[in-house]
Coordinates of C-alpha atoms in Angstrom, one line a residue:
Chain A
X1 CA 0.5 -13.4 33.4
X2 CA -1.3 -10.5 32.2
X3 CA -5.1 -10.3 31.2
X4 CA -5.9 -9.4 27.8
X5 CA -7.1 -6.0 28.9
X6 CA -3.6 -5.2 30.5
X7 CA -1.9 -6.5 27.3
X8 CA -4.0 -4.0 25.2
X9 CA -3.0 -1.3 27.5
X10 CA 0.7 -2.2 27.4
X11 CA 0.5 -2.1 23.7
X12 CA -1.4 1.3 23.5
X13 CA 1.1 2.7 26.0
X14 CA 4.0 1.4 24.0
X15 CA 2.7 3.0 20.7
X16 CA 2.0 6.4 22.4
X17 CA 5.7 6.4 23.5
X18 CA 7.3 5.8 20.2
X19 CA 8.9 9.0 19.2
X20 CA 9.3 9.3 15.4
X21 CA 11.6 11.9 13.9
X22 CA 10.3 15.3 13.7
X23 CA 11.5 16.0 10.1
X24 CA 10.8 15.5 7.4
X25 CA 7.3 16.0 9.0
X26 CA 5.3 14.8 5.9
X27 CA 7.2 11.5 6.1
X28 CA 6.6 10.6 9.8
X29 CA 3.2 12.2 10.6
X30 CA 1.4 9.6 8.6
X31 CA 2.9 7.0 10.8
X32 CA 1.9 8.5 14.0
X33 CA -1.5 9.1 12.4
X34 CA -2.3 5.5 11.3
X35 CA -0.7 3.8 14.5
X36 CA -3.0 5.9 16.6
X37 CA -6.2 5.3 14.6
X38 CA -6.6 2.4 17.1
X39 CA -8.1 -1.0 16.1
X40 CA -8.3 -4.2 18.2
X41 CA -4.4 -4.6 18.5
X42 CA -5.2 -8.4 17.8
X43 CA -1.8 -9.3 16.5
X44 CA 0.4 -7.6 19.0
X45 CA -1.8 -8.9 22.0
X46 CA -1.5 -12.3 20.6
X47 CA 2.2 -12.1 20.3
X48 CA 2.3 -10.9 23.9
X49 CA 0.0 -13.6 25.1
X50 CA 2.1 -16.1 23.2
X51 CA 5.4 -15.0 24.9
X52 CA 3.7 -15.2 28.4
X53 CA 2.9 -18.8 27.8
X54 CA 6.5 -19.5 28.3
X55 CA 6.8 -17.7 31.8
X56 CA 8.2 -14.7 30.1
X57 CA 6.9 -11.2 31.1
X58 CA 5.0 -9.7 28.2
X59 CA 7.3 -6.4 28.7
X60 CA 10.3 -8.2 27.3
X61 CA 8.2 -9.0 24.0
X62 CA 7.1 -5.3 23.5
X63 CA 9.6 -4.5 20.7
X64 CA 8.6 -7.8 18.9
X65 CA 4.7 -6.7 19.3
X66 CA 5.6 -3.1 18.1
X67 CA 7.5 -4.5 15.1
X68 CA 4.4 -6.6 14.2
X69 CA 2.0 -3.9 14.7
X70 CA 4.1 -1.5 12.8
X71 CA 4.3 -3.9 9.9
X72 CA 0.6 -4.4 9.8
X73 CA -0.1 -0.7 9.7
X74 CA 2.5 -0.2 6.9
X75 CA 0.5 -3.0 4.9
X76 CA -2.7 -1.0 5.6
X77 CA -1.3 2.2 4.1
X78 CA -0.1 0.5 0.8
X79 CA -3.1 -1.8 0.5
X80 CA -5.4 1.3 0.8
X81 CA -3.5 2.9 -1.9
X82 CA -3.9 -0.3 -4.1
X83 CA -7.5 -0.7 -3.2
X84 CA -8.2 3.2 -3.8
X85 CA -9.9 3.2 -0.4
X86 CA -10.9 6.5 0.9
X87 CA -11.6 5.5 4.6
X88 CA -9.7 3.4 7.2
X89 CA -11.4 3.0 10.7
X90 CA -13.8 5.8 9.8
X91 CA -11.0 8.5 9.0
X92 CA -9.3 9.5 5.8
X93 CA -6.7 7.1 4.6
X94 CA -3.1 8.3 4.5
X95 CA -3.0 8.7 0.7
X96 CA -6.2 10.7 0.8
X97 CA -4.6 13.0 3.6
X98 CA -1.2 13.2 2.3
X99 CA -1.2 12.1 -1.2
X100 CA -0.1 8.8 -2.9
X101 CA 3.6 9.5 -3.2
X102 CA 3.8 10.4 0.5
X103 CA 1.8 7.4 1.4
X104 CA 4.2 4.9 -0.5
X105 CA 7.3 6.6 1.2
X106 CA 5.8 6.8 4.6
X107 CA 4.8 3.0 4.2
X108 CA 8.5 2.2 3.2
X109 CA 10.0 4.0 6.1
X110 CA 7.4 2.1 8.4
X111 CA 9.0 -1.1 7.1
X112 CA 12.2 0.3 8.3
X113 CA 10.8 1.2 11.6
X114 CA 9.4 -2.4 12.2
X115 CA 13.0 -3.7 11.5
X116 CA 14.4 -1.3 14.0
X117 CA 12.1 -2.5 16.6
X118 CA 13.1 -6.2 15.8
X119 CA 16.6 -5.2 15.9
X120 CA 16.3 -4.3 19.6
X121 CA 15.7 -8.1 20.4
X122 CA 18.2 -10.2 22.1
X123 CA 21.1 -11.4 20.1
X124 CA 20.6 -14.9 21.1
X125 CA 17.2 -14.8 19.2
X126 CA 17.6 -12.2 16.7
X127 CA 18.3 -14.3 13.6
X128 CA 15.5 -16.7 14.6
X129 CA 13.1 -13.8 15.1
X130 CA 14.2 -12.2 11.8
X131 CA 13.8 -15.2 9.8
X132 CA 10.2 -15.6 11.3
X133 CA 9.4 -11.9 10.4
X134 CA 10.8 -11.9 7.0
X135 CA 8.9 -15.2 6.1
X136 CA 5.8 -13.4 7.5
X137 CA 6.1 -10.2 5.7
X138 CA 7.0 -12.2 2.4
X139 CA 3.6 -14.2 2.8
X140 CA 1.7 -11.0 3.4
X141 CA 2.8 -9.4 0.2
X142 CA 2.1 -12.5 -1.7
X143 CA -1.4 -12.6 -0.2
X144 CA -1.9 -9.0 -1.3
X145 CA -0.7 -9.9 -4.8
X146 CA -3.2 -12.7 -5.1
X147 CA -6.0 -10.8 -3.9
X148 CA -5.4 -8.0 -6.6
X149 CA -5.2 -10.7 -9.3
X150 CA -8.4 -12.4 -8.0
X151 CA -10.4 -9.4 -8.6
X152 CA -9.6 -9.6 -12.4
X153 CA -10.5 -13.1 -12.5
X154 CA -13.9 -15.0 -12.4
X155 CA -12.8 -18.4 -12.1
X156 CA -11.2 -18.3 -8.5
X157 CA -11.6 -21.6 -6.6
X158 CA -12.4 -22.1 -2.8
X159 CA -8.9 -23.6 -2.4
X160 CA -7.3 -20.7 -4.1
X161 CA -9.5 -18.3 -1.8
X162 CA -8.4 -20.1 1.3
X163 CA -4.7 -20.0 0.3
X164 CA -5.2 -16.3 -0.4
X165 CA -6.7 -15.2 2.9
X166 CA -4.0 -17.7 4.4
X167 CA -1.2 -15.4 3.0
X168 CA -2.8 -11.9 3.3
X169 CA -4.3 -12.4 6.9
X170 CA -3.5 -15.7 8.5
X171 CA 0.1 -15.7 8.0
X172 CA 0.7 -12.5 10.0
X173 CA -1.3 -13.9 12.9
X174 CA 0.7 -17.1 12.9
X175 CA 4.0 -15.1 12.4
X176 CA 3.0 -12.8 15.4
X177 CA 2.4 -15.9 17.8
X178 CA 5.6 -17.7 16.7
X179 CA 7.5 -14.5 17.4
X180 CA 6.1 -14.1 20.8
X181 CA 7.0 -17.8 21.4
X182 CA 10.5 -17.3 20.2
X183 CA 10.9 -14.2 22.5
X184 CA 9.4 -16.1 25.2
X185 CA 12.1 -18.8 24.9
X186 CA 9.9 -21.7 23.5
X187 CA 11.3 -24.7 21.8
X188 CA 11.3 -24.8 18.0
X189 CA 8.3 -27.4 18.3
X190 CA 6.2 -25.3 20.5
X191 CA 6.9 -22.2 18.3
X192 CA 5.7 -24.1 15.3
X193 CA 2.6 -25.2 17.1
X194 CA 1.8 -21.6 18.0
X195 CA 2.4 -20.7 14.3
X196 CA 0.0 -23.3 13.3
X197 CA -2.5 -22.1 16.0
X198 CA -2.3 -18.7 14.7
X199 CA -2.5 -19.4 11.1
X200 CA -5.4 -21.7 11.2
X201 CA -7.2 -19.3 13.8
X202 CA -6.3 -16.3 11.1
X203 CA -8.2 -18.2 8.4
X204 CA -11.2 -18.9 10.7
X205 CA -11.2 -15.2 11.7
X206 CA -11.3 -14.1 8.1
X207 CA -14.1 -16.7 7.3
X208 CA -16.0 -15.1 10.2
X209 CA -15.4 -11.7 8.7
X210 CA -17.0 -12.9 5.4
X211 CA -20.1 -14.3 7.3
X212 CA -20.5 -11.1 9.6
X213 CA -20.7 -8.9 6.4
X214 CA -23.8 -10.7 5.4
X215 CA -25.2 -12.0 8.6
X216 CA -24.0 -9.4 11.1
X217 CA -26.3 -7.4 13.2
X218 CA -26.6 -3.9 11.5
X219 CA -26.6 -2.2 14.9
X220 CA -23.5 -3.8 16.3
X221 CA -21.5 -4.7 12.9
X222 CA -20.1 -1.0 12.7
X223 CA -19.9 -1.1 9.0
X224 CA -22.6 -1.5 6.2
X225 CA -24.0 -5.1 6.2
X226 CA -23.8 -6.4 2.8
X227 CA -20.8 -4.2 1.8
X228 CA -19.0 -7.3 0.2
X229 CA -22.3 -8.2 -1.7
X230 CA -22.5 -4.6 -3.2
X231 CA -19.0 -4.6 -4.4
X232 CA -19.3 -8.3 -5.7
X233 CA -16.4 -9.1 -3.5
X234 CA -15.3 -12.7 -4.0
X235 CA -15.7 -14.0 -0.4
X236 CA -15.9 -17.6 0.7
X237 CA -19.8 -17.1 0.6
X238 CA -20.1 -15.8 -3.0
X239 CA -17.3 -18.4 -4.2
X240 CA -19.5 -21.4 -2.6
X241 CA -22.6 -20.0 -4.0
X242 CA -21.2 -19.9 -7.6
X243 CA -20.1 -23.4 -7.1
X244 CA -23.6 -24.6 -6.1
X245 CA -25.9 -22.4 -7.9
X246 CA -27.9 -23.8 -10.8
X247 CA -30.5 -22.9 -13.8
X248 CA -32.6 -19.9 -13.1
X249 CA -30.9 -19.2 -9.7
X250 CA -27.6 -18.7 -11.7
X251 CA -29.2 -16.4 -14.0
X252 CA -30.6 -14.6 -11.2
X253 CA -27.2 -14.4 -9.4
X254 CA -25.5 -13.2 -12.6
X255 CA -28.1 -10.5 -13.2
X256 CA -27.4 -9.1 -9.7
X257 CA -23.8 -8.2 -10.3
X258 CA -24.7 -5.2 -12.1
X259 CA -27.7 -4.4 -9.9
X260 CA -27.3 -0.8 -8.5
X261 CA -30.4 -0.9 -6.4
X262 CA -28.2 -2.1 -3.6
X263 CA -30.9 -2.9 -1.0
X264 CA -32.4 -5.0 -3.6
X265 CA -29.2 -6.7 -4.5
X266 CA -28.3 -7.5 -0.9
X267 CA -31.7 -9.0 -0.4
X268 CA -31.6 -11.0 -3.5
X269 CA -28.1 -12.4 -2.9
X270 CA -28.8 -13.0 0.8
X271 CA -31.8 -15.0 -0.1
X272 CA -29.7 -17.1 -2.5
X273 CA -27.1 -17.6 0.2
X274 CA -30.1 -18.8 2.5
X275 CA -31.7 -21.1 -0.1
X276 CA -28.2 -22.9 -0.6
X277 CA -27.5 -23.0 3.1
X278 CA -24.2 -21.0 2.5
X279 CA -24.0 -19.7 6.0
X280 CA -23.8 -23.3 7.3
X281 CA -21.1 -24.2 4.9
X282 CA -19.2 -21.3 5.8
X283 CA -19.5 -21.9 9.6
X284 CA -18.5 -25.6 8.9
X285 CA -15.3 -24.4 6.9
X286 CA -14.5 -21.9 9.9
X287 CA -15.0 -24.7 12.5
X288 CA -12.7 -26.8 10.5
X289 CA -9.9 -24.3 10.6
X290 CA -10.5 -23.7 14.4
X291 CA -10.3 -27.3 15.2
X292 CA -6.8 -27.5 13.4
X293 CA -5.9 -24.5 15.4
X294 CA -7.0 -25.8 18.8
X295 CA -5.3 -29.1 18.1
X296 CA -2.1 -27.4 17.4
X297 CA -2.5 -25.5 20.7
X298 CA -3.1 -28.6 22.7
X299 CA 0.3 -29.9 21.4
X300 CA 2.0 -27.0 22.9
X301 CA 4.1 -28.4 25.8
X302 CA 2.9 -26.2 28.8
X303 CA 0.4 -26.7 31.6
X304 CA -3.0 -26.6 30.2
X305 CA -4.1 -24.0 32.6
X306 CA -1.6 -21.3 31.1
X307 CA -3.7 -21.6 27.7
X308 CA -6.8 -20.4 29.2
X309 CA -6.4 -16.7 28.5
X310 CA -5.4 -17.4 24.8
X311 CA -8.4 -19.7 24.4
X312 CA -10.8 -17.2 25.8
X313 CA -9.6 -14.5 23.4
X314 CA -9.7 -16.7 20.3
X315 CA -13.4 -17.7 21.2
X316 CA -14.3 -14.2 22.0
X317 CA -12.9 -13.1 18.7
X318 CA -14.5 -15.8 16.6
X319 CA -17.9 -15.0 18.6
X320 CA -17.5 -11.4 17.8
X321 CA -20.3 -9.1 16.3
X322 CA -18.0 -6.6 14.5
Chain B
X1 CA 42.3 -8.8 -2.8
X2 CA 40.2 -8.9 -5.9
X3 CA 40.3 -6.3 -8.7
X4 CA 37.4 -4.1 -9.3
X5 CA 36.6 -6.1 -12.4
X6 CA 36.6 -9.4 -10.4
X7 CA 34.2 -7.9 -7.7
X8 CA 31.9 -6.8 -10.4
X9 CA 31.8 -10.2 -11.8
X10 CA 31.3 -11.6 -8.3
X11 CA 28.3 -9.4 -7.7
X12 CA 26.8 -10.1 -11.5
X13 CA 27.1 -13.8 -10.7
X14 CA 25.7 -13.6 -7.3
X15 CA 22.5 -11.7 -8.6
X16 CA 22.0 -14.1 -11.7
X17 CA 22.1 -17.0 -9.1
X18 CA 19.3 -15.6 -6.9
X19 CA 16.2 -17.5 -7.3
X20 CA 12.9 -15.7 -6.4
X21 CA 9.9 -17.8 -5.9
X22 CA 8.0 -18.5 -9.1
X23 CA 4.7 -17.4 -7.9
X24 CA 2.9 -15.1 -7.8
X25 CA 4.9 -14.4 -10.9
X26 CA 3.6 -10.7 -11.1
X27 CA 5.2 -10.2 -7.8
X28 CA 8.6 -11.6 -8.4
X29 CA 9.2 -11.0 -12.3
X30 CA 9.7 -7.4 -11.7
X31 CA 12.5 -8.1 -9.2
X32 CA 14.5 -10.2 -11.5
X33 CA 13.7 -7.6 -14.2
X34 CA 15.1 -4.5 -12.3
X35 CA 18.0 -6.5 -10.7
X36 CA 19.1 -7.6 -14.1
X37 CA 18.8 -4.2 -15.7
X38 CA 22.5 -3.8 -14.9
X39 CA 24.1 -0.7 -13.9
X40 CA 27.5 0.0 -12.5
X41 CA 27.0 -1.8 -9.3
X42 CA 28.8 0.9 -7.4
X43 CA 27.3 0.4 -3.9
X44 CA 27.9 -3.3 -3.7
X45 CA 31.4 -3.2 -5.2
X46 CA 32.3 -0.6 -2.7
X47 CA 31.1 -2.8 0.1
X48 CA 33.1 -5.8 -1.2
X49 CA 36.2 -3.6 -1.5
X50 CA 35.6 -2.2 2.1
X51 CA 35.3 -5.7 3.5
X52 CA 38.6 -6.7 1.8
X53 CA 40.5 -3.9 3.4
X54 CA 40.4 -5.9 6.5
X55 CA 41.6 -9.2 5.1
X56 CA 38.4 -10.7 4.6
X57 CA 37.6 -12.5 1.4
X58 CA 34.7 -10.6 -0.6
X59 CA 32.9 -13.9 -0.9
X60 CA 32.1 -13.6 2.7
X61 CA 30.3 -10.3 2.2
X62 CA 28.3 -11.1 -0.7
X63 CA 25.1 -11.5 1.1
X64 CA 25.6 -8.0 2.6
X65 CA 26.3 -6.6 -0.8
X66 CA 23.0 -8.4 -2.3
X67 CA 21.1 -6.7 0.6
X68 CA 22.5 -3.2 -0.4
X69 CA 21.9 -3.8 -4.1
X70 CA 18.5 -5.2 -3.6
X71 CA 17.5 -2.3 -1.4
X72 CA 18.9 0.2 -3.9
X73 CA 16.8 -1.3 -6.7
X74 CA 13.8 -1.2 -4.6
X75 CA 14.1 2.5 -4.0
X76 CA 14.5 2.8 -7.7
X77 CA 11.1 1.1 -8.4
X78 CA 9.3 3.2 -5.9
X79 CA 11.0 6.7 -6.6
X80 CA 10.3 5.8 -10.4
X81 CA 6.6 5.7 -9.5
X82 CA 6.7 9.0 -7.5
X83 CA 8.9 10.8 -10.1
X84 CA 6.4 9.5 -12.9
X85 CA 9.4 8.1 -14.7
X86 CA 8.8 6.1 -17.9
X87 CA 12.4 4.9 -18.4
X88 CA 15.2 3.4 -16.3
X89 CA 18.4 2.3 -17.9
X90 CA 16.7 2.9 -21.4
X91 CA 14.0 0.3 -20.5
X92 CA 10.4 0.7 -19.3
X93 CA 10.2 1.3 -15.6
X94 CA 8.5 -1.4 -13.5
X95 CA 5.2 0.7 -13.1
X96 CA 5.0 1.2 -16.8
X97 CA 5.6 -2.5 -17.4
X98 CA 3.3 -3.9 -14.5
X99 CA 1.3 -1.2 -13.4
X100 CA 1.7 1.0 -10.4
X101 CA 0.0 -1.3 -7.8
X102 CA 2.2 -4.1 -8.8
X103 CA 5.3 -1.7 -8.6
X104 CA 4.4 -0.8 -5.2
X105 CA 4.1 -4.3 -4.0
X106 CA 7.0 -5.8 -5.7
X107 CA 9.0 -2.8 -4.1
X108 CA 7.8 -3.8 -0.8
X109 CA 8.8 -7.6 -1.1
X110 CA 12.2 -6.5 -2.4
X111 CA 12.5 -4.9 1.1
X112 CA 11.9 -8.1 2.6
X113 CA 14.4 -9.8 0.2
X114 CA 17.0 -7.4 1.2
X115 CA 16.4 -8.2 4.9
X116 CA 16.6 -11.9 4.0
X117 CA 20.0 -11.4 2.7
X118 CA 21.1 -9.5 5.7
X119 CA 19.8 -12.2 8.1
X120 CA 22.1 -14.7 6.5
X121 CA 25.1 -12.8 8.0
X122 CA 26.8 -14.4 10.9
X123 CA 25.2 -14.0 14.3
X124 CA 28.2 -12.3 15.8
X125 CA 27.9 -9.2 13.5
X126 CA 24.1 -9.3 12.7
X127 CA 22.8 -6.6 15.2
X128 CA 25.6 -4.4 14.1
X129 CA 24.8 -5.0 10.5
X130 CA 21.1 -4.6 11.0
X131 CA 21.6 -1.3 12.9
X132 CA 23.7 0.1 10.0
X133 CA 21.3 -1.1 7.4
X134 CA 18.1 0.3 9.1
X135 CA 19.9 3.7 9.5
X136 CA 20.8 3.7 6.0
X137 CA 17.5 2.9 4.8
X138 CA 15.8 5.3 6.8
X139 CA 18.1 8.1 5.5
X140 CA 17.4 7.2 2.0
X141 CA 13.6 7.6 2.5
X142 CA 14.2 10.9 4.3
X143 CA 16.2 12.1 1.2
X144 CA 13.6 11.1 -1.3
X145 CA 10.8 12.9 0.9
X146 CA 13.1 16.1 0.8
X147 CA 13.5 15.7 -2.9
X148 CA 9.9 15.7 -3.4
X149 CA 9.2 18.5 -1.1
X150 CA 12.1 20.6 -2.7
X151 CA 10.2 20.4 -6.4
X152 CA 7.4 22.4 -4.7
X153 CA 9.6 24.9 -3.3
X154 CA 11.5 27.8 -5.0
X155 CA 13.5 28.9 -1.8
X156 CA 15.8 25.9 -1.5
X157 CA 19.3 26.8 -0.1
X158 CA 22.5 25.1 -1.1
X159 CA 22.9 23.7 2.5
X160 CA 19.4 22.2 2.3
X161 CA 20.4 20.8 -1.1
X162 CA 23.6 19.2 0.1
X163 CA 21.7 17.7 3.0
X164 CA 19.1 16.3 0.5
X165 CA 21.6 14.7 -1.6
X166 CA 23.6 13.4 1.5
X167 CA 20.4 11.5 2.5
X168 CA 19.0 10.4 -0.9
X169 CA 22.4 9.3 -2.4
X170 CA 25.3 9.7 -0.2
X171 CA 24.1 7.8 3.1
X172 CA 23.7 4.7 0.9
X173 CA 27.2 4.9 -0.3
X174 CA 28.4 5.3 3.4
X175 CA 26.0 2.8 4.6
X176 CA 27.4 0.2 2.1
X177 CA 31.1 0.8 3.0
X178 CA 30.4 0.7 6.7
X179 CA 28.5 -2.7 6.2
X180 CA 31.5 -4.2 4.3
X181 CA 33.7 -3.0 7.0
X182 CA 31.5 -4.6 9.7
X183 CA 31.5 -7.9 7.8
X184 CA 35.3 -7.4 7.2
X185 CA 35.8 -7.4 11.1
X186 CA 36.9 -3.8 11.2
X187 CA 37.0 -1.8 14.5
X188 CA 34.1 0.6 15.1
X189 CA 36.3 3.4 14.5
X190 CA 37.4 2.3 11.2
X191 CA 33.9 1.3 10.3
X192 CA 32.9 4.9 10.9
X193 CA 35.8 6.3 9.0
X194 CA 34.7 4.2 6.0
X195 CA 31.1 5.6 6.5
X196 CA 32.4 9.0 6.5
X197 CA 34.5 8.2 3.3
X198 CA 31.6 6.8 1.6
X199 CA 29.0 9.6 2.7
X200 CA 31.4 12.4 1.4
X201 CA 32.3 10.5 -1.8
X202 CA 28.8 10.1 -2.3
X203 CA 28.0 13.7 -2.2
X204 CA 30.9 14.5 -4.6
X205 CA 29.6 11.7 -7.0
X206 CA 26.2 13.4 -7.1
X207 CA 27.8 16.8 -7.6
X208 CA 29.7 15.5 -10.4
X209 CA 26.5 14.2 -11.8
X210 CA 25.1 17.6 -11.7
X211 CA 28.1 19.0 -13.5
X212 CA 28.1 16.4 -16.1
X213 CA 24.4 16.9 -17.0
X214 CA 25.5 20.5 -18.3
X215 CA 29.2 20.0 -19.3
X216 CA 29.2 16.2 -20.2
X217 CA 30.6 15.0 -23.7
X218 CA 27.2 14.6 -25.6
X219 CA 28.8 11.5 -27.2
X220 CA 30.0 9.9 -24.1
X221 CA 27.3 10.9 -21.5
X222 CA 24.7 8.4 -22.5
X223 CA 21.8 10.6 -21.6
X224 CA 20.6 14.0 -23.1
X225 CA 23.2 16.8 -22.1
X226 CA 21.0 19.6 -20.3
X227 CA 18.2 17.2 -19.2
X228 CA 18.3 18.8 -15.8
X229 CA 18.1 22.3 -17.5
X230 CA 15.0 21.4 -19.4
X231 CA 13.1 20.0 -16.3
X232 CA 14.2 23.2 -14.3
X233 CA 15.9 20.7 -11.7
X234 CA 17.4 22.3 -8.8
X235 CA 20.7 21.0 -8.9
X236 CA 23.8 22.5 -7.1
X237 CA 24.4 24.6 -10.4
X238 CA 21.0 26.0 -10.6
X239 CA 20.7 26.8 -6.9
X240 CA 24.2 28.5 -7.0
X241 CA 23.2 30.6 -10.0
X242 CA 20.2 31.7 -8.3
X243 CA 22.2 32.8 -5.3
X244 CA 24.4 34.9 -7.5
X245 CA 22.5 36.0 -10.5
X246 CA 21.5 39.7 -10.5
X247 CA 19.4 42.3 -12.3
X248 CA 19.0 41.6 -16.1
X249 CA 20.5 38.2 -15.8
X250 CA 18.0 37.2 -13.1
X251 CA 15.2 38.5 -15.5
X252 CA 16.7 36.3 -18.2
X253 CA 16.9 33.3 -16.1
X254 CA 13.4 33.6 -14.8
X255 CA 12.2 33.9 -18.3
X256 CA 14.0 30.7 -19.4
X257 CA 12.0 28.5 -16.8
X258 CA 9.2 28.3 -19.1
X259 CA 10.9 28.2 -22.4
X260 CA 9.8 25.3 -24.6
X261 CA 12.5 25.7 -27.2
X262 CA 14.9 23.4 -25.4
X263 CA 18.1 24.0 -27.4
X264 CA 17.8 27.7 -26.8
X265 CA 17.0 27.1 -23.2
X266 CA 20.0 25.0 -22.7
X267 CA 22.2 27.4 -24.5
X268 CA 20.9 30.4 -22.4
X269 CA 21.2 28.9 -19.2
X270 CA 24.6 27.3 -19.9
X271 CA 25.7 30.7 -20.8
X272 CA 24.7 32.1 -17.5
X273 CA 26.4 29.2 -15.8
X274 CA 29.6 30.1 -17.6
X275 CA 29.2 33.9 -17.0
X276 CA 28.9 33.2 -13.3
X277 CA 31.6 30.6 -13.4
X278 CA 29.1 28.1 -11.7
X279 CA 31.2 25.1 -13.1
X280 CA 34.3 26.2 -11.1
X281 CA 32.1 26.7 -7.9
X282 CA 30.6 23.2 -8.2
X283 CA 33.9 21.7 -8.9
X284 CA 35.3 23.4 -5.8
X285 CA 32.3 22.1 -3.6
X286 CA 32.8 18.5 -5.1
X287 CA 36.5 18.8 -4.2
X288 CA 35.8 19.8 -0.6
X289 CA 33.7 16.7 -0.2
X290 CA 36.3 14.6 -1.9
X291 CA 39.0 16.1 0.6
X292 CA 36.9 15.0 3.6
X293 CA 36.4 11.7 2.1
X294 CA 40.1 10.9 1.6
X295 CA 41.0 12.4 5.0
X296 CA 38.5 9.9 6.6
X297 CA 40.2 7.2 4.7
X298 CA 43.6 8.0 5.6
X299 CA 42.5 7.5 9.1
X300 CA 41.5 3.9 8.6
X301 CA 44.0 2.0 10.6
X302 CA 45.5 -0.3 7.7
X303 CA 48.5 -0.7 5.6
X304 CA 48.3 2.3 3.1
X305 CA 48.8 0.0 0.0
X306 CA 45.6 -1.9 0.8
X307 CA 43.7 1.3 0.1
X308 CA 45.0 1.7 -3.3
X309 CA 42.3 -0.2 -5.1
X310 CA 39.7 1.8 -3.5
X311 CA 41.3 5.0 -4.1
X312 CA 41.6 4.3 -7.9
X313 CA 37.9 3.3 -8.1
X314 CA 37.0 6.4 -6.3
X315 CA 39.2 8.5 -8.6
X316 CA 37.9 6.9 -11.8
X317 CA 34.3 7.3 -10.6
X318 CA 34.8 11.1 -10.0
X319 CA 36.6 11.5 -13.4
X320 CA 33.8 9.5 -15.2
X321 CA 32.2 10.9 -18.4
X322 CA 28.8 9.2 -17.9

């Protein structure tokens, strides 16, 4: 088995080796651009790790990993258009650099590129892998749709929110792990267990994101702490606070939504989070998802020692500070 | 073998039977909407016809036909955003009805739906079918990119134009026919011949579109005759005229681009077309593509009589008046 670091290198090298057509250059340059912006490569690494659980060399799963990473980056291009986001990993987003129409079309052709990677898989697993990929891609689109709709609503429940982040974020983690298992030659049961691990781990990962936005170390976080608070983003923390807040605290909270003194707004809402112990509640919810994830992983019918690398990666991602 | 009419019924019935998920409704309603706006269903009918050339019942190729029609309609949604088009088949475009963000995302999930249809194909042809579909989809995206870039250029050559319509329009016709052949169990050679037929027929079809826009019967055409002239669209006719026009005629042509008296503009540019015999030149170019198409069809190694239905359809489409 490879180490996490080796798997990351494997992915980076494979991405650098991809040769997109030279023309039309404006169609393909944005693909190289976003694919090489970096990032943690969490999904493809998890996919490769998943394949290696079943005594398969990660190199055999590299096309599946590229499919998942390409699809993920395609969704980033289109999401950034929809969210009107100027920056991605500190750089101009594709629609800022090449215009919205180009960003739509480069995203479209990336979806084709993702499918081309998948089509390189062995015939014996192709249908199974495609089915997994299609279900995953569909879920991600549904999640983005719900995310957009929730921005227009003030009555989103915690259950709806968890379902949204499940679709938008966690389904892709689950799908990546299942795809790795399929390529690795896992039984259908083990592939499903790894899907369950990935999906629930993905929910925990996103909840940790919500927590870090408020409670992250400003030096290590890499983004502005309180960014979600400034934009009134309906995270688990805000939705939980809205569920619990009462009387004068409710009046205070509602008065803050339109506060343009951002340091004061962050301080005021963070105080409310502290007062209502929202951080503990979010950590509990995160741990609940993690427990489900690790229970699913336990069920995977392989030597326990082979799971260590995956467990370590998962724990380090949850304990991350950015 | 089925008749063209029966194949159209088969497609319409199959489209009506597709059940998209109910929620998120804003994600899936646009798909039903555009899929049911109608149209000639040329691509899926050609695909089914192609499969029946090889003694395969069209019903076995219906999933491939739905993949192609779904993909085609996905490109219409995204193209309409990029072209800022308010109407499609006389109805509101998806981005007008549901907003741009929704139209992007519904388009994305349609691409997944197209792939889901493909994944239903038999394992024995799946990889071959996917390869054909992916190459086709990639070509269509490249064609749309070139089309957008040409709008910003004044020096587009006829060769570049033919290559653009080949990618944007004809590759999908070729891909549909090849996919039908693959499902029908054709040899690789016959599948390629049908691709060549489709691609060259597709170019002829688009050239006929350019001709009809100027010389169509206003009663039968269904759209405004001269629409391309009004919008200064760089069709084969305009590019050919620009190649040939000289002296005072060149001055006249260039003065017309900004003429907002549309009836006068249409009359003036049509007169130039007539004077330089542009219609004949366009018809010649169309016939050249048709000859290549029919030569490829002749090479398909089946009884000549089995090709009659396809030849009739192709001829009726070229002789169409709208």
